[in-house]
Amino acid sequence: MTDYSEDDGNHAIKNVKSSGFLKVKMTLSEEELSRLFRVRKALMEMLADRGYLVGEFEINMSKNQFLQKYGENMKREDLVIQKAKRNNRSEQIYVFFPEEAKVGVKTMKTYTERMKKEDVFQAILVVQQNLTPFVRTCISEISTKFHLEVFQEAELLVNIKNHVLIPEHQPLTPEEKKTLLERYTVKETQMEIFRNTNAKNEVSQLKMQQ
């Protein structure tokens, strides 16, 4: 029978770790938990502003209630939100929280397949870092089928709509829209581009009436 020393055992564990067979579950830090609590609250306020069914208890949930619901060992993907419109229950939206810091195409494909399966065509993606140009191109290519909004967690630490520098936005009447387009000599399709590149307009849903 072969005897193994403590050093041999430690060496074996190091080898297993380096080979990738041993994975240690990483928990979120206190700072990350606090940030995600605030992000979730801002999202609930945003969804309520947009006319989705959101309960007061979901908006007013305390941090302790948040931790009781999701647990201190929660993962970002546990925070997925699915809501329906108040006046049209068939019109739904997903809010996804990718686990990885740098979101890849594989993750995007997983989300869109889930949306397609459940007939959900709108989603919000809450990311930790900027998307790569390649992933942004993929989102652009599927925009005719799915409407995906992307926010970094840092952008959602407060409900941007409540910022004192941003007044309440109102949709334009057809006459006002025509005047605006003539004044700035732009086409309506160009205005769509401006909306898609401005996160604050996305939050307040500054959309012209058709």
PDB file of C-alpha atoms in Angstrom:
ATOM      1  CA  MET A   1       0.000   0.000   0.000  1.00  0.00           C
ATOM      2  CA  THR A   2       1.423   3.400  -0.998  1.00  0.00           C
ATOM      3  CA  ASP A   3       1.629   6.157   1.617  1.00  0.00           C
ATOM      4  CA  TYR A   4       0.824   9.729   0.603  1.00  0.00           C
ATOM      5  CA  SER A   5       2.122  12.748   2.502  1.00  0.00           C
ATOM      6  CA  GLU A   6       0.166  15.944   3.111  1.00  0.00           C
ATOM      7  CA  ASP A   7       2.370  17.660   0.539  1.00  0.00           C
ATOM      8  CA  ASP A   8       1.404  15.024  -2.033  1.00  0.00           C
ATOM      9  CA  GLY A   9      -2.263  15.685  -1.317  1.00  0.00           C
ATOM     10  CA  ASN A  10      -1.896  19.434  -1.667  1.00  0.00           C
ATOM     11  CA  HIS A  11       0.017  18.952  -4.899  1.00  0.00           C
ATOM     12  CA  ALA A  12      -2.766  16.717  -6.252  1.00  0.00           C
ATOM     13  CA  ILE A  13      -5.437  19.292  -5.381  1.00  0.00           C
ATOM     14  CA  LYS A  14      -3.451  22.007  -7.143  1.00  0.00           C
ATOM     15  CA  ASN A  15      -3.205  19.824 -10.225  1.00  0.00           C
ATOM     16  CA  VAL A  16      -6.962  19.200 -10.215  1.00  0.00           C
ATOM     17  CA  LYS A  17      -7.652  22.919  -9.838  1.00  0.00           C
ATOM     18  CA  SER A  18      -5.311  23.831 -12.654  1.00  0.00           C
ATOM     19  CA  SER A  19      -6.881  21.223 -14.923  1.00  0.00           C
ATOM     20  CA  GLY A  20     -10.299  22.801 -14.496  1.00  0.00           C
ATOM     21  CA  PHE A  21     -12.023  19.807 -12.896  1.00  0.00           C
ATOM     22  CA  LEU A  22     -12.477  21.487  -9.530  1.00  0.00           C
ATOM     23  CA  LYS A  23     -14.692  24.570  -9.575  1.00  0.00           C
ATOM     24  CA  VAL A  24     -15.287  26.696  -6.512  1.00  0.00           C
ATOM     25  CA  LYS A  25     -18.692  28.400  -6.333  1.00  0.00           C
ATOM     26  CA  MET A  26     -18.155  32.144  -6.268  1.00  0.00           C
ATOM     27  CA  THR A  27     -20.688  34.217  -4.336  1.00  0.00           C
ATOM     28  CA  LEU A  28     -21.491  37.861  -4.980  1.00  0.00           C
ATOM     29  CA  SER A  29     -19.841  40.459  -2.781  1.00  0.00           C
ATOM     30  CA  GLU A  30     -21.824  42.726  -0.461  1.00  0.00           C
ATOM     31  CA  GLU A  31     -21.200  45.593  -2.874  1.00  0.00           C
ATOM     32  CA  GLU A  32     -22.561  43.573  -5.816  1.00  0.00           C
ATOM     33  CA  LEU A  33     -25.639  42.511  -3.844  1.00  0.00           C
ATOM     34  CA  SER A  34     -26.383  46.135  -2.944  1.00  0.00           C
ATOM     35  CA  ARG A  35     -25.896  47.225  -6.556  1.00  0.00           C
ATOM     36  CA  LEU A  36     -28.191  44.513  -7.933  1.00  0.00           C
ATOM     37  CA  PHE A  37     -30.844  45.409  -5.353  1.00  0.00           C
ATOM     38  CA  ARG A  38     -30.822  49.021  -6.581  1.00  0.00           C
ATOM     39  CA  VAL A  39     -30.735  47.952 -10.235  1.00  0.00           C
ATOM     40  CA  ARG A  40     -33.742  45.678  -9.774  1.00  0.00           C
ATOM     41  CA  LYS A  41     -35.696  48.447  -8.013  1.00  0.00           C
ATOM     42  CA  ALA A  42     -34.973  50.906 -10.849  1.00  0.00           C
ATOM     43  CA  LEU A  43     -36.072  48.304 -13.403  1.00  0.00           C
ATOM     44  CA  MET A  44     -39.349  47.681 -11.591  1.00  0.00           C
ATOM     45  CA  GLU A  45     -40.024  51.429 -11.576  1.00  0.00           C
ATOM     46  CA  MET A  46     -39.157  51.620 -15.266  1.00  0.00           C
ATOM     47  CA  LEU A  47     -41.463  48.734 -16.168  1.00  0.00           C
ATOM     48  CA  ALA A  48     -44.300  50.263 -14.147  1.00  0.00           C
ATOM     49  CA  ASP A  49     -43.769  53.591 -15.972  1.00  0.00           C
ATOM     50  CA  ARG A  50     -44.003  51.734 -19.269  1.00  0.00           C
ATOM     51  CA  GLY A  51     -47.357  50.220 -18.387  1.00  0.00           C
ATOM     52  CA  TYR A  52     -46.351  46.743 -17.253  1.00  0.00           C
ATOM     53  CA  LEU A  53     -47.994  44.928 -14.355  1.00  0.00           C
ATOM     54  CA  VAL A  54     -45.714  45.599 -11.401  1.00  0.00           C
ATOM     55  CA  GLY A  55     -46.876  45.322  -7.810  1.00  0.00           C
ATOM     56  CA  GLU A  56     -46.141  48.047  -5.259  1.00  0.00           C
ATOM     57  CA  PHE A  57     -44.438  45.431  -3.084  1.00  0.00           C
ATOM     58  CA  GLU A  58     -41.997  44.726  -5.928  1.00  0.00           C
ATOM     59  CA  ILE A  59     -41.018  48.386  -6.169  1.00  0.00           C
ATOM     60  CA  ASN A  60     -40.908  48.981  -2.418  1.00  0.00           C
ATOM     61  CA  MET A  61     -39.099  45.744  -1.519  1.00  0.00           C
ATOM     62  CA  SER A  62     -36.414  46.363   1.112  1.00  0.00           C
ATOM     63  CA  LYS A  63     -32.890  45.047   0.777  1.00  0.00           C
ATOM     64  CA  ASN A  64     -33.559  42.473   3.504  1.00  0.00           C
ATOM     65  CA  GLN A  65     -36.652  41.255   1.647  1.00  0.00           C
ATOM     66  CA  PHE A  66     -34.591  41.137  -1.541  1.00  0.00           C
ATOM     67  CA  LEU A  67     -31.978  38.930   0.138  1.00  0.00           C
ATOM     68  CA  GLN A  68     -34.671  36.712   1.661  1.00  0.00           C
ATOM     69  CA  LYS A  69     -36.274  36.222  -1.751  1.00  0.00           C
ATOM     70  CA  TYR A  70     -33.132  35.498  -3.755  1.00  0.00           C
ATOM     71  CA  GLY A  71     -30.684  34.399  -1.065  1.00  0.00           C
ATOM     72  CA  GLU A  72     -27.195  35.700  -0.344  1.00  0.00           C
ATOM     73  CA  ASN A  73     -25.738  33.067  -2.672  1.00  0.00           C
ATOM     74  CA  MET A  74     -27.875  34.135  -5.609  1.00  0.00           C
ATOM     75  CA  LYS A  75     -26.570  34.506  -9.137  1.00  0.00           C
ATOM     76  CA  ARG A  76     -27.419  37.275 -11.559  1.00  0.00           C
ATOM     77  CA  GLU A  77     -29.448  34.910 -13.719  1.00  0.00           C
ATOM     78  CA  ASP A  78     -31.765  34.309 -10.734  1.00  0.00           C
ATOM     79  CA  LEU A  79     -33.054  37.872 -11.160  1.00  0.00           C
ATOM     80  CA  VAL A  80     -34.769  37.291 -14.530  1.00  0.00           C
ATOM     81  CA  ILE A  81     -37.997  39.299 -14.769  1.00  0.00           C
ATOM     82  CA  GLN A  82     -41.014  38.609 -16.985  1.00  0.00           C
ATOM     83  CA  LYS A  83     -43.911  41.068 -17.045  1.00  0.00           C
ATOM     84  CA  ALA A  84     -47.062  41.636 -19.107  1.00  0.00           C
ATOM     85  CA  LYS A  85     -48.739  44.905 -20.097  1.00  0.00           C
ATOM     86  CA  ARG A  86     -51.648  46.062 -17.948  1.00  0.00           C
ATOM     87  CA  ASN A  87     -53.933  46.569 -20.933  1.00  0.00           C
ATOM     88  CA  ASN A  88     -52.691  43.613 -22.996  1.00  0.00           C
ATOM     89  CA  ARG A  89     -51.568  40.512 -21.114  1.00  0.00           C
ATOM     90  CA  SER A  90     -50.261  38.920 -24.314  1.00  0.00           C
ATOM     91  CA  GLU A  91     -47.687  41.708 -24.732  1.00  0.00           C
ATOM     92  CA  GLN A  92     -44.805  40.716 -22.499  1.00  0.00           C
ATOM     93  CA  ILE A  93     -41.214  41.660 -21.792  1.00  0.00           C
ATOM     94  CA  TYR A  94     -38.215  39.854 -20.365  1.00  0.00           C
ATOM     95  CA  VAL A  95     -35.377  41.350 -18.329  1.00  0.00           C
ATOM     96  CA  PHE A  96     -32.220  39.242 -18.502  1.00  0.00           C
ATOM     97  CA  PHE A  97     -29.154  39.463 -16.272  1.00  0.00           C
ATOM     98  CA  PRO A  98     -26.282  37.639 -18.015  1.00  0.00           C
ATOM     99  CA  GLU A  99     -23.959  35.888 -15.590  1.00  0.00           C
ATOM    100  CA  GLU A 100     -20.784  36.544 -17.554  1.00  0.00           C
ATOM    101  CA  ALA A 101     -19.164  39.971 -17.495  1.00  0.00           C
ATOM    102  CA  LYS A 102     -18.579  39.915 -21.253  1.00  0.00           C
ATOM    103  CA  VAL A 103     -21.739  38.686 -22.983  1.00  0.00           C
ATOM    104  CA  GLY A 104     -21.216  36.368 -25.934  1.00  0.00           C
ATOM    105  CA  VAL A 105     -23.299  35.373 -28.937  1.00  0.00           C
ATOM    106  CA  LYS A 106     -24.107  32.011 -27.343  1.00  0.00           C
ATOM    107  CA  THR A 107     -25.865  33.750 -24.456  1.00  0.00           C
ATOM    108  CA  MET A 108     -27.796  35.976 -26.839  1.00  0.00           C
ATOM    109  CA  LYS A 109     -28.923  32.923 -28.791  1.00  0.00           C
ATOM    110  CA  THR A 110     -30.144  31.276 -25.574  1.00  0.00           C
ATOM    111  CA  TYR A 111     -32.218  34.350 -24.735  1.00  0.00           C
ATOM    112  CA  THR A 112     -33.757  34.763 -28.179  1.00  0.00           C
ATOM    113  CA  GLU A 113     -34.650  31.067 -28.358  1.00  0.00           C
ATOM    114  CA  ARG A 114     -36.411  31.370 -25.002  1.00  0.00           C
ATOM    115  CA  MET A 115     -38.267  34.474 -26.186  1.00  0.00           C
ATOM    116  CA  LYS A 116     -39.298  32.813 -29.442  1.00  0.00           C
ATOM    117  CA  LYS A 117     -40.584  29.752 -27.591  1.00  0.00           C
ATOM    118  CA  GLU A 118     -42.774  31.901 -25.324  1.00  0.00           C
ATOM    119  CA  ASP A 119     -43.843  34.469 -27.958  1.00  0.00           C
ATOM    120  CA  VAL A 120     -42.094  37.331 -26.178  1.00  0.00           C
ATOM    121  CA  PHE A 121     -40.607  39.896 -28.538  1.00  0.00           C
ATOM    122  CA  GLN A 122     -39.244  42.553 -26.199  1.00  0.00           C
ATOM    123  CA  ALA A 123     -36.429  42.283 -23.695  1.00  0.00           C
ATOM    124  CA  ILE A 124     -34.032  44.327 -21.616  1.00  0.00           C
ATOM    125  CA  LEU A 125     -30.475  43.109 -21.225  1.00  0.00           C
ATOM    126  CA  VAL A 126     -28.653  44.240 -18.066  1.00  0.00           C
ATOM    127  CA  VAL A 127     -24.922  43.834 -18.615  1.00  0.00           C
ATOM    128  CA  GLN A 128     -21.819  44.421 -16.518  1.00  0.00           C
ATOM    129  CA  GLN A 129     -19.632  45.682 -19.357  1.00  0.00           C
ATOM    130  CA  ASN A 130     -20.054  47.184 -22.800  1.00  0.00           C
ATOM    131  CA  LEU A 131     -21.075  44.729 -25.491  1.00  0.00           C
ATOM    132  CA  THR A 132     -18.537  43.847 -28.150  1.00  0.00           C
ATOM    133  CA  PRO A 133     -19.147  45.232 -31.658  1.00  0.00           C
ATOM    134  CA  PHE A 134     -19.840  41.671 -32.835  1.00  0.00           C
ATOM    135  CA  VAL A 135     -22.623  41.122 -30.285  1.00  0.00           C
ATOM    136  CA  ARG A 136     -24.094  44.540 -31.093  1.00  0.00           C
ATOM    137  CA  THR A 137     -24.164  43.559 -34.743  1.00  0.00           C
ATOM    138  CA  CYS A 138     -26.036  40.374 -33.833  1.00  0.00           C
ATOM    139  CA  ILE A 139     -28.612  42.391 -31.881  1.00  0.00           C
ATOM    140  CA  SER A 140     -29.038  44.728 -34.840  1.00  0.00           C
ATOM    141  CA  GLU A 141     -29.570  41.787 -37.198  1.00  0.00           C
ATOM    142  CA  ILE A 142     -32.411  40.342 -35.096  1.00  0.00           C
ATOM    143  CA  SER A 143     -34.045  43.728 -34.446  1.00  0.00           C
ATOM    144  CA  THR A 144     -36.771  43.055 -37.020  1.00  0.00           C
ATOM    145  CA  LYS A 145     -37.948  40.136 -34.883  1.00  0.00           C
ATOM    146  CA  PHE A 146     -36.944  41.079 -31.332  1.00  0.00           C
ATOM    147  CA  HIS A 147     -36.612  44.491 -29.701  1.00  0.00           C
ATOM    148  CA  LEU A 148     -33.674  44.319 -27.277  1.00  0.00           C
ATOM    149  CA  GLU A 149     -32.593  47.220 -25.077  1.00  0.00           C
ATOM    150  CA  VAL A 150     -29.184  47.080 -23.444  1.00  0.00           C
ATOM    151  CA  PHE A 151     -28.210  48.828 -20.206  1.00  0.00           C
ATOM    152  CA  GLN A 152     -25.112  48.582 -18.084  1.00  0.00           C
ATOM    153  CA  GLU A 153     -25.749  47.982 -14.385  1.00  0.00           C
ATOM    154  CA  ALA A 154     -24.176  51.353 -13.580  1.00  0.00           C
ATOM    155  CA  GLU A 155     -26.814  53.122 -15.708  1.00  0.00           C
ATOM    156  CA  LEU A 156     -29.605  51.592 -13.642  1.00  0.00           C
ATOM    157  CA  LEU A 157     -28.437  52.429 -10.135  1.00  0.00           C
ATOM    158  CA  VAL A 158     -31.267  54.977 -10.192  1.00  0.00           C
ATOM    159  CA  ASN A 159     -34.380  55.327 -12.304  1.00  0.00           C
ATOM    160  CA  ILE A 160     -33.006  57.721 -14.941  1.00  0.00           C
ATOM    161  CA  LYS A 161     -36.526  59.054 -15.553  1.00  0.00           C
ATOM    162  CA  ASN A 162     -36.465  60.603 -12.071  1.00  0.00           C
ATOM    163  CA  HIS A 163     -33.223  62.530 -12.656  1.00  0.00           C
ATOM    164  CA  VAL A 164     -33.758  66.251 -12.043  1.00  0.00           C
ATOM    165  CA  LEU A 165     -32.046  67.173 -15.310  1.00  0.00           C
ATOM    166  CA  ILE A 166     -34.441  65.139 -17.428  1.00  0.00           C
ATOM    167  CA  PRO A 167     -37.973  66.547 -17.805  1.00  0.00           C
ATOM    168  CA  GLU A 168     -41.000  64.360 -18.373  1.00  0.00           C
ATOM    169  CA  HIS A 169     -41.207  63.399 -22.051  1.00  0.00           C
ATOM    170  CA  GLN A 170     -44.435  63.512 -24.015  1.00  0.00           C
ATOM    171  CA  PRO A 171     -45.097  61.940 -27.441  1.00  0.00           C
ATOM    172  CA  LEU A 172     -45.483  64.367 -30.323  1.00  0.00           C
ATOM    173  CA  THR A 173     -48.682  64.876 -32.252  1.00  0.00           C
ATOM    174  CA  PRO A 174     -48.469  64.271 -36.038  1.00  0.00           C
ATOM    175  CA  GLU A 175     -48.367  68.054 -36.593  1.00  0.00           C
ATOM    176  CA  GLU A 176     -45.598  68.561 -34.028  1.00  0.00           C
ATOM    177  CA  LYS A 177     -43.642  65.686 -35.523  1.00  0.00           C
ATOM    178  CA  LYS A 178     -43.881  67.197 -39.016  1.00  0.00           C
ATOM    179  CA  THR A 179     -42.735  70.595 -37.743  1.00  0.00           C
ATOM    180  CA  LEU A 180     -39.797  69.045 -35.908  1.00  0.00           C
ATOM    181  CA  LEU A 181     -38.635  67.066 -38.934  1.00  0.00           C
ATOM    182  CA  GLU A 182     -38.863  70.132 -41.177  1.00  0.00           C
ATOM    183  CA  ARG A 183     -37.044  72.307 -38.656  1.00  0.00           C
ATOM    184  CA  TYR A 184     -34.043  69.995 -38.389  1.00  0.00           C
ATOM    185  CA  THR A 185     -34.233  68.714 -41.979  1.00  0.00           C
ATOM    186  CA  VAL A 186     -34.054  65.079 -40.943  1.00  0.00           C
ATOM    187  CA  LYS A 187     -36.088  62.028 -41.844  1.00  0.00           C
ATOM    188  CA  GLU A 188     -38.169  60.076 -39.353  1.00  0.00           C
ATOM    189  CA  THR A 189     -35.893  57.051 -39.820  1.00  0.00           C
ATOM    190  CA  GLN A 190     -32.986  59.168 -38.592  1.00  0.00           C
ATOM    191  CA  MET A 191     -34.925  60.035 -35.457  1.00  0.00           C
ATOM    192  CA  GLU A 192     -35.266  56.308 -34.819  1.00  0.00           C
ATOM    193  CA  ILE A 193     -31.484  56.012 -34.900  1.00  0.00           C
ATOM    194  CA  PHE A 194     -31.151  58.854 -32.403  1.00  0.00           C
ATOM    195  CA  ARG A 195     -33.535  57.105 -30.021  1.00  0.00           C
ATOM    196  CA  ASN A 196     -31.675  53.826 -30.263  1.00  0.00           C
ATOM    197  CA  THR A 197     -28.356  55.454 -29.373  1.00  0.00           C
ATOM    198  CA  ASN A 198     -29.599  57.431 -26.394  1.00  0.00           C
ATOM    199  CA  ALA A 199     -30.053  55.400 -23.210  1.00  0.00           C
ATOM    200  CA  LYS A 200     -32.006  58.132 -21.428  1.00  0.00           C
ATOM    201  CA  ASN A 201     -34.538  58.318 -24.237  1.00  0.00           C
ATOM    202  CA  GLU A 202     -34.849  54.524 -24.112  1.00  0.00           C
ATOM    203  CA  VAL A 203     -35.655  54.677 -20.409  1.00  0.00           C
ATOM    204  CA  SER A 204     -38.290  57.375 -20.733  1.00  0.00           C
ATOM    205  CA  GLN A 205     -39.631  55.773 -23.911  1.00  0.00           C
ATOM    206  CA  LEU A 206     -39.472  58.885 -26.020  1.00  0.00           C
ATOM    207  CA  LYS A 207     -41.328  57.588 -29.044  1.00  0.00           C
ATOM    208  CA  MET A 208     -43.224  59.554 -31.612  1.00  0.00           C
ATOM    209  CA  GLN A 209     -46.828  58.656 -32.204  1.00  0.00           C
ATOM    210  CA  GLN A 210     -47.320  56.976 -35.553  1.00  0.00           C
TER     211      GLN A 210
END
